């Protein structure tokens, strides 16, 4: 039996070194060598980028501290989902899980689609065969699709069968890309002919450049916490996790700084400085289009290019494995809480959640067909998603630390929460007054994901037989607020793009094709109409999304009210017989006492019933037969008093309150109950003794007085029936 239980558990196999490798390998990916440095440098120069990255690294150290604290308290799978669920409940846990999913999937998909990019840069047109179509300006090829799918499937199979081998591979990959980047960086800085001038851009203040990078740099570290989703697989003392997280974040920071500075140390002839070079990257190809690789070639020749190429491949593969690991453990944990089908919790003979890994692979297998452009929009969503996740982790840290009286973690939680609010505001609010850095499509995708969250949570409520979800409206408020807030930003972005498009058309027209007053007037009218049409479409779409979210929210609220009413009904229903229980009887007695007190109740009767011979049934045939005997007795009472509420007020006692028509024919109904008992004494059926008493205004001051008389008469009936041969509880 113990062996079977062990087979259904994840095995502890992650060592401290493997934890470091997972944390480092998941936080750095394709963008660190190809995109991130160029993005930073073009906005802030080398020193602005470095100082901004250091601030971002400090933010992640705070988050790493909070994560390590929660991992020590909750060493289970699921990461932020588990922590939030334990601290605030299942509803808030779902909210955390929903945005973790889009964040990690986006990073996973980015690395899957970076594999064809790697092939394009270093292998030429080898896989650019079988062009399928062009989507959002990106050419999709069948050869590249199969390359991505094969890499994904092989990674999935690896993660489904070889846990210790995966640990070793992650350690090797982390060592490879760390060594490759550091060697190229050291080679550059040992040379005397390099120049990083200008260290800041000259069009803005140094402080504004540092702040701009600081705001976006924390999201370059996303994934360092991925190992938190496999907390129950760690095979060492959880107190060491904090130190490992700190080392991982610092190592990530160092590598980002090395790549950023390496990218400005060398540039092709013909450019005055690195800034002119990087601003012209769009017109370059080959190694010249990749500053870090150009610098490696400049200082180390082919060896440097191969070294950095291997480092880049290691970055992609480690991020692919790390995100697949994190997502599979998150899905496994969600499935255990019925957020996903139970089959996702299945553990294979290698003690790995194979079905959860398979779910991630299946959900990602057709992503390369979407094209790299669309994936770029999805990746931008991670900045919003990560802000929400880290904010929830900080709030959870505050709550848990307060309960455990850990003052230090209360403060790290508060600092983390404040930082997330500040950074989130910088990321989103500036878009209201400027064009911002995220494409409007990214905002739209985030809104769509939030709306989809409404729908998915409704399905969870319908399947939630244990009533774990739906106790809080926080999910609805949070998702609706996000839809509204991000929707306004998306609408603003769309209108700004429409303005820019119209101005570009006008400028182009007057530069190249202006031909006369009437033609100019017609062109301007056309542009204004088109501009108005674009804005109207944007407003209709924004209103439609918000209206849909409101509709879903109200339908979900209606469903929750219905379920609340059902819960209330269940609280007053006897689970075995289906009639009302003693709690319902108490409420009824209280209500009728109030009516008696204010003089609004004039006539009713109480019938008290008792099941004869239950003790003998239990003793001779067992309690299961006794329960069936009680249910049969209940059916007799309900059949006779079919228009009156019936209550089970004890193990074998029932009570009916007669009003209206049943009150008028109370004598006939009591006779029917008596006759039923006589018949069943003869044939060995269920015998029910009953007594009735009518309310006497003026004499009875409360309901209990009527009950006492009815109960006394019931015992008189029981004695009479016993004299005829009925078995009682005393026999």
XYZ file of C-alpha atoms in Angstrom:
731
model
C 0.000 0.000 0.000
C 2.837 2.394 0.848
C 4.485 1.608 -2.487
C 1.277 2.614 -4.291
C 1.140 5.903 -2.368
C 4.784 6.599 -3.213
C 4.051 6.047 -6.901
C 1.448 8.834 -6.761
C 3.905 11.389 -5.418
C 6.547 13.575 -6.984
C 10.027 12.509 -5.966
C 12.535 14.802 -4.267
C 15.437 15.098 -6.673
C 16.411 18.776 -7.090
C 19.768 19.597 -5.528
C 20.997 23.116 -4.575
C 23.088 23.320 -7.748
C 20.162 22.184 -9.900
C 17.918 24.772 -8.206
C 20.416 27.496 -9.090
C 20.622 26.261 -12.681
C 16.830 26.214 -13.078
C 16.497 29.693 -11.593
C 19.278 31.198 -13.715
C 18.451 29.268 -16.884
C 14.771 30.231 -16.848
C 15.332 33.926 -16.189
C 17.670 34.427 -19.179
C 16.628 33.531 -22.703
C 16.967 34.499 -26.355
C 16.403 38.195 -25.713
C 19.443 38.594 -23.475
C 21.830 38.329 -26.441
C 19.659 39.437 -29.331
C 16.995 41.872 -28.179
C 17.389 43.098 -24.614
C 20.770 44.798 -24.891
C 19.757 46.655 -28.031
C 16.509 47.795 -26.429
C 18.281 49.070 -23.338
C 21.151 50.745 -25.141
C 18.960 52.591 -27.605
C 17.069 54.175 -24.696
C 19.743 54.877 -22.095
C 23.262 54.127 -23.281
C 25.638 51.747 -21.471
C 25.737 53.427 -18.054
C 22.026 54.201 -18.010
C 21.364 50.568 -18.896
C 23.752 49.218 -16.246
C 22.412 51.431 -13.461
C 18.813 50.677 -14.472
C 19.567 46.957 -14.479
C 21.083 47.206 -10.997
C 17.865 48.806 -9.723
C 15.856 46.079 -11.425
C 18.109 43.467 -9.838
C 17.492 44.980 -6.402
C 13.734 44.694 -6.993
C 14.153 41.024 -7.874
C 16.257 40.443 -4.744
C 13.283 41.635 -2.701
C 10.963 39.342 -4.649
C 13.429 36.465 -4.259
C 13.421 37.019 -0.497
C 9.605 36.855 -0.437
C 9.496 33.758 -2.630
C 12.058 31.954 -0.480
C 10.027 32.766 2.653
C 6.840 31.358 1.145
C 8.598 28.286 -0.276
C 9.873 27.472 3.178
C 6.365 27.723 4.616
C 4.604 25.924 1.752
C 6.974 23.339 0.205
C 4.412 22.197 -2.368
C 3.958 22.457 -6.116
C 2.224 25.460 -7.617
C 4.351 28.430 -6.585
C 2.443 31.717 -6.293
C -0.829 29.891 -6.973
C -0.362 27.695 -3.894
C 0.780 30.573 -1.673
C -2.128 32.821 -2.646
C -4.643 29.992 -2.295
C -3.406 29.102 1.184
C -3.371 32.709 2.354
C -6.568 34.073 0.813
C -8.599 31.168 -0.557
C -9.269 29.340 -3.796
C -10.750 32.333 -5.644
C -7.634 34.457 -5.204
C -5.537 31.404 -5.985
C -7.282 31.097 -9.336
C -6.527 34.756 -10.071
C -2.825 34.150 -9.439
C -2.792 30.966 -11.519
C -4.567 32.646 -14.436
C -1.885 35.285 -14.906
C 0.997 32.936 -14.143
C -0.240 30.813 -17.044
C -0.180 33.606 -19.625
C 3.190 34.858 -18.339
C 4.986 31.512 -18.441
C 3.326 30.346 -21.633
C 4.347 33.590 -23.351
C 7.988 33.085 -22.361
C 7.860 29.421 -23.390
C 6.371 30.323 -26.773
C 8.968 33.038 -27.274
C 11.744 30.485 -26.820
C 10.032 27.942 -29.084
C 9.767 30.498 -31.892
C 13.326 31.726 -31.293
C 14.688 28.373 -32.482
C 13.881 29.158 -36.163
C 15.404 32.620 -35.639
C 18.563 30.965 -34.351
C 18.597 28.799 -37.481
C 18.078 31.835 -39.747
C 20.998 33.696 -38.200
C 23.540 30.875 -37.962
C 22.352 28.269 -40.493
C 21.067 30.526 -43.250
C 18.097 29.239 -45.260
C 18.511 25.605 -44.258
C 15.036 25.387 -42.696
C 13.356 28.131 -44.709
C 11.562 25.648 -46.950
C 7.880 25.229 -47.740
C 6.640 28.763 -47.185
C 3.101 28.613 -45.823
C 2.055 32.263 -45.519
C 3.016 35.655 -44.163
C 1.336 36.759 -40.923
C 1.806 40.277 -39.536
C 4.849 40.681 -41.792
C 6.529 37.446 -40.670
C 7.104 34.573 -43.102
C 6.086 31.174 -41.741
C 7.855 28.132 -43.215
C 6.956 24.477 -42.882
C 10.603 23.542 -42.279
C 10.911 25.996 -39.386
C 7.593 24.807 -37.970
C 8.814 21.213 -37.862
C 12.118 22.345 -36.330
C 10.247 24.065 -33.479
C 7.862 21.157 -32.976
C 10.678 18.599 -32.847
C 12.542 20.698 -30.263
C 9.361 21.035 -28.196
C 8.509 17.324 -28.333
C 12.060 16.241 -27.475
C 12.090 18.638 -24.520
C 8.719 17.301 -23.404
C 9.884 13.680 -23.594
C 13.005 14.593 -21.663
C 10.941 16.227 -18.903
C 8.539 13.249 -18.798
C 11.164 10.537 -18.260
C 14.547 11.775 -17.037
C 14.394 13.972 -13.951
C 18.034 13.534 -12.893
C 19.261 13.885 -16.466
C 17.269 17.140 -16.778
C 18.973 18.446 -13.639
C 22.400 17.638 -15.077
C 21.500 19.186 -18.444
C 20.289 22.395 -16.790
C 23.508 22.654 -14.764
C 25.595 22.101 -17.906
C 23.590 24.640 -19.942
C 23.791 27.283 -17.184
C 27.546 26.761 -16.900
C 27.945 26.924 -20.693
C 26.118 30.198 -21.310
C 27.617 31.814 -18.193
C 31.135 30.866 -19.239
C 30.576 31.886 -22.857
C 29.261 35.356 -21.991
C 31.903 36.010 -19.338
C 34.818 34.956 -21.605
C 33.662 37.236 -24.425
C 33.156 40.110 -21.991
C 36.600 39.650 -20.420
C 38.234 39.447 -23.866
C 36.643 42.761 -24.825
C 37.699 44.589 -21.680
C 41.272 43.352 -21.869
C 41.645 45.189 -25.168
C 42.720 48.818 -25.182
C 40.995 49.920 -28.386
C 37.393 49.774 -27.169
C 35.237 52.818 -26.472
C 31.829 53.104 -24.760
C 31.316 56.785 -25.512
C 28.692 58.206 -25.182
C 27.898 56.558 -21.852
C 24.471 58.278 -21.792
C 22.268 59.568 -24.585
C 22.491 63.295 -25.043
C 18.836 64.113 -25.765
C 17.580 63.438 -22.228
C 18.827 63.661 -18.655
C 20.845 60.761 -17.278
C 18.327 60.284 -14.448
C 15.378 59.902 -16.817
C 17.329 57.298 -18.806
C 18.176 55.310 -15.675
C 14.541 55.412 -14.523
C 13.315 54.295 -17.938
C 15.541 51.210 -17.836
C 14.849 50.558 -14.158
C 11.132 50.412 -14.918
C 11.456 47.722 -17.591
C 14.502 45.807 -16.354
C 12.841 43.713 -13.600
C 10.904 41.843 -16.265
C 14.197 40.649 -17.751
C 14.486 38.491 -14.605
C 11.074 36.809 -14.967
C 11.486 33.087 -14.431
C 14.050 33.163 -11.623
C 11.176 32.024 -9.376
C 10.096 29.197 -11.708
C 11.502 26.544 -9.395
C 8.965 27.576 -6.740
C 6.415 25.558 -8.724
C 8.388 22.389 -7.965
C 8.824 23.028 -4.248
C 7.938 19.481 -3.227
C 10.725 18.088 -5.442
C 13.533 19.895 -3.622
C 15.669 17.381 -1.718
C 17.489 19.706 0.690
C 16.722 21.990 3.606
C 14.429 24.773 2.395
C 16.327 27.308 4.463
C 19.023 27.300 1.749
C 16.604 28.455 -0.958
C 16.937 32.143 -0.103
C 20.705 32.129 -0.567
C 20.361 30.287 -3.890
C 17.781 32.793 -5.137
C 20.035 35.692 -4.175
C 23.001 34.148 -6.008
C 20.826 33.436 -9.050
C 19.494 37.005 -9.268
C 22.994 38.483 -8.876
C 24.370 36.090 -11.531
C 21.542 37.058 -13.883
C 22.295 40.739 -13.298
C 26.011 40.250 -13.981
C 25.350 38.388 -17.234
C 22.909 41.057 -18.473
C 25.447 43.777 -17.687
C 28.202 41.841 -19.468
C 26.115 41.435 -22.627
C 24.991 45.081 -22.551
C 28.524 46.458 -22.213
C 29.964 43.926 -24.668
C 27.523 45.202 -27.302
C 29.018 48.717 -27.295
C 32.705 47.825 -27.285
C 33.035 47.293 -31.040
C 31.249 48.512 -34.164
C 31.890 48.281 -37.910
C 33.934 50.827 -39.798
C 31.935 53.769 -41.078
C 30.125 54.488 -37.812
C 31.249 57.330 -35.567
C 30.329 55.482 -32.369
C 28.278 52.591 -31.002
C 25.105 54.728 -30.948
C 25.161 55.354 -34.686
C 25.789 51.642 -35.189
C 22.902 50.423 -33.028
C 20.493 52.970 -34.494
C 21.227 51.493 -37.928
C 20.758 47.825 -36.979
C 17.534 47.603 -38.970
C 19.528 48.070 -42.172
C 22.157 45.448 -41.337
C 22.269 41.659 -41.572
C 24.445 38.763 -40.421
C 26.745 39.243 -37.451
C 26.678 43.012 -37.908
C 22.969 42.979 -36.979
C 23.862 41.373 -33.621
C 26.121 43.740 -31.629
C 27.202 41.202 -29.011
C 28.175 38.692 -31.719
C 29.947 41.343 -33.743
C 31.993 42.259 -30.652
C 32.806 38.583 -29.970
C 33.986 38.199 -33.562
C 35.978 41.417 -33.305
C 37.902 40.291 -30.230
C 38.020 36.491 -30.528
C 37.296 35.785 -34.179
C 35.422 32.626 -35.147
C 36.074 31.154 -31.719
C 34.179 34.025 -30.103
C 31.243 33.650 -32.504
C 31.004 29.889 -31.907
C 31.344 30.395 -28.159
C 28.565 32.983 -28.043
C 26.445 30.953 -30.461
C 26.659 27.953 -28.120
C 25.839 30.258 -25.205
C 22.755 31.518 -27.032
C 21.618 27.991 -27.843
C 22.134 27.028 -24.187
C 20.072 30.043 -23.129
C 17.191 29.039 -25.384
C 17.222 25.384 -24.322
C 17.528 26.099 -20.596
C 14.672 28.585 -20.751
C 12.602 26.085 -22.731
C 13.172 23.337 -20.145
C 12.721 25.660 -17.176
C 9.405 27.096 -18.340
C 8.114 23.659 -19.336
C 9.014 22.429 -15.856
C 7.290 25.368 -14.129
C 4.133 25.181 -16.236
C 3.743 21.418 -15.818
C 4.002 21.689 -12.016
C 1.546 24.571 -11.995
C -0.957 22.582 -14.072
C -0.405 19.565 -11.821
C -1.188 21.657 -8.747
C -4.231 23.277 -10.370
C -5.592 19.878 -11.381
C -5.369 18.662 -7.789
C -7.752 21.508 -6.901
C -10.144 20.625 -9.762
C -9.180 23.639 -11.883
C -8.207 21.137 -14.588
C -9.216 17.526 -15.315
C -8.102 15.038 -12.660
C -6.073 13.104 -15.248
C -3.542 15.965 -15.272
C -2.488 14.916 -11.739
C -1.310 11.492 -12.908
C 2.252 10.624 -11.899
C 4.084 8.148 -14.145
C 6.493 5.399 -13.091
C 9.359 7.909 -13.192
C 7.606 9.944 -10.478
C 6.978 12.799 -12.927
C 3.695 14.559 -13.890
C 3.746 13.253 -17.451
C 0.177 14.311 -18.307
C 0.833 17.848 -17.111
C 3.952 18.021 -19.302
C 1.909 16.645 -22.197
C -0.712 19.381 -21.682
C 1.956 22.063 -22.005
C 3.349 20.460 -25.173
C -0.103 20.120 -26.770
C -1.003 23.724 -25.882
C 2.208 24.942 -27.533
C 2.632 22.688 -30.549
C 0.912 24.949 -33.085
C 2.281 28.222 -31.704
C 5.080 28.469 -34.332
C 2.337 28.832 -36.971
C 1.249 32.102 -35.340
C 4.481 33.818 -36.325
C 7.144 35.629 -34.343
C 5.419 39.034 -34.579
C 2.299 37.863 -32.746
C 4.442 36.063 -30.173
C 6.230 39.358 -29.547
C 2.877 40.937 -28.651
C 2.112 38.061 -26.286
C 5.542 38.347 -24.656
C 4.860 42.014 -23.893
C 1.850 40.852 -21.872
C 4.272 39.248 -19.410
C 5.206 42.667 -18.021
C 1.627 43.200 -16.826
C 1.190 39.588 -15.766
C 4.431 39.522 -13.792
C 3.519 42.783 -12.032
C 0.272 41.219 -10.844
C 1.943 37.965 -9.802
C 4.764 39.622 -7.866
C 2.197 41.939 -6.268
C 0.123 38.961 -5.102
C 3.245 37.246 -3.770
C 4.112 40.385 -1.800
C 0.610 40.672 -0.336
C 0.686 36.982 0.571
C 4.061 37.453 2.264
C 2.641 40.299 4.340
C -0.350 38.248 5.468
C 1.580 35.082 6.317
C 4.401 36.998 7.998
C 1.924 38.909 10.181
C 0.296 35.670 11.286
C 3.695 34.118 12.051
C 4.982 37.373 13.610
C 7.950 37.589 11.224
C 8.480 41.354 11.178
C 11.330 41.263 8.652
C 9.181 39.518 6.037
C 6.291 41.881 6.760
C 8.568 44.691 5.627
C 9.982 42.868 2.599
C 6.402 42.109 1.583
C 5.419 45.759 1.964
C 8.459 46.930 0.022
C 7.699 44.411 -2.734
C 4.073 45.547 -2.948
C 5.005 49.237 -3.115
C 7.598 48.524 -5.805
C 5.073 46.591 -7.891
C 2.571 49.440 -7.633
C 5.232 51.969 -8.676
C 6.624 49.885 -11.511
C 3.166 48.910 -12.708
C 2.148 52.566 -12.762
C 5.203 53.514 -14.808
C 4.485 50.698 -17.236
C 0.826 51.517 -17.763
C -0.128 55.043 -16.765
C 2.363 56.851 -19.059
C 0.570 55.268 -22.018
C -2.403 57.533 -21.301
C -0.350 60.596 -22.228
C 2.168 59.082 -24.650
C 2.494 56.322 -27.170
C 4.168 53.987 -24.660
C 6.484 51.080 -25.345
C 3.981 48.241 -25.767
C 2.072 47.587 -28.951
C -1.671 48.081 -28.752
C -2.097 44.447 -29.767
C -0.446 43.431 -26.472
C -3.054 45.357 -24.505
C -5.811 43.755 -26.571
C -4.440 40.263 -25.895
C -4.292 40.958 -22.172
C -7.909 42.133 -22.202
C -8.946 39.028 -24.141
C -7.154 36.808 -21.609
C -8.932 38.579 -18.728
C -12.325 38.161 -20.404
C -11.550 34.498 -21.056
C -10.810 34.266 -17.333
C -14.441 35.215 -16.629
C -15.660 32.377 -18.826
C -13.254 29.782 -17.470
C -14.057 30.617 -13.864
C -17.756 30.194 -14.632
C -16.990 26.664 -15.787
C -15.067 26.044 -12.576
C -18.087 27.121 -10.519
C -20.303 24.675 -12.390
C -17.909 21.786 -11.754
C -17.153 22.793 -8.167
C -19.053 20.094 -6.287
C -17.008 20.721 -3.134
C -18.004 24.415 -3.080
C -14.400 25.583 -2.764
C -14.750 28.460 -5.226
C -17.140 31.378 -5.503
C -16.957 32.563 -1.896
C -15.419 35.928 -2.845
C -16.144 38.505 -5.532
C -12.471 39.466 -5.755
C -12.020 37.516 -8.998
C -14.833 39.422 -10.700
C -13.741 42.815 -9.381
C -10.092 42.224 -10.304
C -10.787 40.928 -13.818
C -13.381 43.616 -14.535
C -11.046 46.348 -13.273
C -8.251 45.025 -15.488
C -10.548 44.894 -18.517
C -11.679 48.470 -17.896
C -8.257 49.921 -17.097
C -6.264 48.143 -19.793
C -9.167 48.706 -22.211
C -8.871 52.467 -21.750
C -5.132 52.282 -22.407
C -5.697 50.111 -25.484
C -8.294 52.545 -26.788
C -5.904 55.451 -26.239
C -3.074 53.593 -27.976
C -5.326 52.762 -30.925
C -6.393 56.379 -31.316
C -2.805 57.587 -31.124
C -1.815 55.106 -33.824
C -4.738 56.268 -35.942
C -3.565 59.873 -35.517
C -0.019 58.952 -36.503
C -1.236 57.000 -39.515
C -3.372 59.921 -40.726
C -0.535 62.414 -40.273
C 1.856 60.131 -42.162
C -0.603 59.868 -45.072
C -1.056 63.636 -45.165
C 2.681 64.251 -45.063
C 3.300 61.736 -47.817
C 0.503 63.207 -49.935
C 1.705 66.785 -49.766
C 5.290 65.679 -50.296
C 4.674 63.591 -53.398
C 1.190 63.893 -54.893
C -0.416 67.263 -54.046
C -2.167 68.408 -57.256
C -4.590 71.223 -56.539
C -7.083 72.710 -54.142
C -10.044 70.449 -54.960
C -7.986 67.298 -54.962
C -6.366 68.339 -51.699
C -9.762 69.033 -50.153
C -11.114 65.648 -51.268
C -8.027 63.911 -49.872
C -8.378 65.654 -46.505
C -12.079 64.761 -46.297
C -11.207 61.135 -47.047
C -8.513 61.092 -44.360
C -10.814 62.654 -41.773
C -13.547 60.122 -42.559
C -11.086 57.259 -42.318
C -9.723 58.626 -39.044
C -13.237 58.944 -37.647
C -14.095 55.437 -38.819
C -10.964 54.009 -37.146
C -11.752 55.727 -33.858
C -15.387 54.620 -33.981
C -14.322 51.024 -34.574
C -11.906 51.265 -31.653
C -14.578 52.643 -29.321
C -17.110 50.000 -30.400
C -14.593 47.212 -29.768
C -13.639 48.657 -26.380
C -17.292 49.044 -25.407
C -18.054 45.537 -26.662
C -15.277 43.961 -24.598
C -16.297 45.839 -21.493
C -20.007 45.073 -22.014
C -19.192 41.401 -22.497
C -17.163 41.394 -19.289
C -20.044 43.068 -17.438
C -22.485 40.499 -18.847
C -20.309 37.598 -17.773
C -19.820 39.176 -14.357
C -23.564 39.552 -13.803
C -24.321 36.033 -15.014
C -21.611 34.685 -12.728
C -22.973 36.765 -9.860
C -26.451 35.378 -10.563
C -25.033 31.869 -10.572
C -23.262 32.495 -7.265
C -26.491 33.826 -5.720
C -28.307 30.743 -6.929
C -25.633 28.525 -5.429
C -25.766 30.530 -2.207
C -29.492 29.896 -2.021
C -28.831 26.218 -2.661
C -26.300 26.217 0.158
C -28.856 27.776 2.460
C -31.362 25.135 1.442
C -28.813 22.397 2.055
C -28.210 23.842 5.515
C -31.866 23.305 6.476
C -32.436 19.972 4.697
C -31.926 16.594 6.342
C -29.442 14.809 4.094
C -30.859 11.311 4.683
C -34.607 11.859 4.290
C -34.784 15.041 2.217
C -37.229 16.794 4.574
C -36.345 19.841 6.615
C -33.966 19.370 9.537
C -33.872 20.498 13.156
C -32.239 23.822 12.255
C -35.113 24.577 9.884
C -37.545 23.581 12.641
C -35.876 26.024 15.057
C -36.189 28.835 12.510
C -39.850 27.916 11.944
C -40.539 27.862 15.690
C -38.898 31.270 16.095
C -40.910 32.772 13.238
C -44.207 31.386 14.559
C -43.454 32.615 18.080
C -43.114 36.125 16.652
C -46.477 35.770 14.907
C -48.086 34.506 18.118
C -46.588 37.424 20.033
C -47.920 40.082 17.649
C -51.322 38.362 17.361
C -51.195 37.635 13.634
C -51.396 33.838 13.996
C -54.746 32.334 14.952
C -54.891 28.721 13.875
C -52.432 25.909 13.271
C -51.778 22.423 14.579
C -48.653 20.459 15.359
C -48.301 16.758 14.620
C -45.472 14.894 16.371
C -44.545 11.462 14.953
C -42.257 8.733 16.240
C -41.000 5.614 14.452
C -41.756 2.410 16.400
C -39.174 -0.391 16.676
C -36.109 1.411 15.250
C -33.788 0.141 18.001
C -34.697 -3.464 17.241
C -34.053 -2.927 13.533
C -30.629 -1.423 14.254
C -29.695 -4.174 16.701
C -30.798 -7.087 14.534
C -30.345 -5.891 10.956
C -27.812 -3.091 11.270
C -27.850 0.675 10.949
C -28.139 0.635 7.186
C -31.465 -1.183 7.514
C -32.382 1.259 10.291
C -31.726 4.229 7.986
C -33.933 2.677 5.325
C -36.635 2.126 7.981
C -36.495 5.845 8.912
C -36.754 6.880 5.250
C -39.824 4.656 4.774
C -41.413 6.201 7.871
C -40.675 9.671 6.495
C -42.405 8.784 3.224
C -45.542 7.726 5.147
C -45.643 11.034 7.041
C -45.000 13.109 3.898
C -47.623 11.221 1.920
C -50.316 11.922 4.532
C -49.266 15.526 5.259
C -48.377 16.330 1.665
C -49.407 20.004 1.913
C -47.582 20.751 5.149
C -43.883 21.208 5.983
C -42.368 18.107 7.588
C -39.290 18.253 9.831
C -36.978 15.566 11.140
C -36.351 16.768 14.705
C -34.570 13.683 16.049
C -33.193 10.323 15.023
C -36.637 8.748 14.682
C -38.888 11.756 15.321
C -40.743 13.868 12.788
C -42.959 16.916 13.093
C -45.498 18.520 10.761
C -47.001 21.996 11.063
C -50.574 22.053 9.741
C -52.148 25.187 8.284
C -54.720 25.845 5.557
C -56.422 22.819 4.055
C -54.407 20.264 6.057
C -55.499 22.066 9.236
C -59.134 21.889 8.176
C -58.948 18.105 7.604
C -56.560 17.428 10.478
C -58.874 14.858 12.053
C -59.081 12.828 8.839
C -55.321 13.011 8.367
C -54.653 11.812 11.914
C -57.053 8.957 11.345
C -55.160 8.067 8.137
C -51.885 7.943 10.095
C -53.485 5.770 12.773
C -54.988 3.420 10.162
C -51.598 3.133 8.443
C -50.046 2.035 11.744
C -52.730 -0.610 12.294
C -52.207 -2.051 8.811
C -48.441 -2.192 9.227
C -48.724 -3.925 12.611
C -50.472 -6.715 10.787
C -48.150 -6.956 7.769
C -44.843 -6.147 9.516
C -44.400 -2.770 7.841
C -43.191 0.528 9.269
C -45.284 1.708 12.211
C -45.452 5.447 12.927
C -47.085 6.761 16.103
C -48.558 10.255 15.951
C -50.079 12.882 18.200
C -51.736 16.180 17.329
C -52.469 19.397 19.166
C -54.142 22.609 18.004
C -53.015 26.113 18.898
C -55.347 27.729 21.455
C -55.174 31.538 21.284
C -55.124 33.078 24.742
C -53.969 29.893 26.436
C -50.856 29.148 24.352
C -48.236 31.880 24.540
C -45.692 30.143 22.343
C -45.198 27.329 19.866
C -43.549 25.038 22.402
C -46.766 24.752 24.425
C -48.551 23.275 21.420
C -45.615 20.942 20.752
C -45.631 19.592 24.328
C -49.289 18.591 24.108
C -48.787 16.936 20.703
C -45.741 15.077 22.001
C -47.709 13.804 25.022
C -50.500 12.521 22.779
C -47.962 10.835 20.501
C -46.692 8.784 23.457
C -50.253 7.836 24.335
C -50.720 6.583 20.758
C -47.425 4.690 20.990
C -48.630 2.867 24.122
C -51.892 2.001 22.445
C -50.155 0.645 19.347
C -47.804 -1.381 21.567
C -50.836 -3.015 23.162
C -51.855 -4.136 19.694
C -48.461 -5.742 19.038
C -46.311 -2.915 17.740
C -42.656 -2.964 18.747
C -41.343 0.194 20.459
C -37.828 1.446 21.171
C -38.101 0.058 24.705
C -38.573 -3.527 23.496
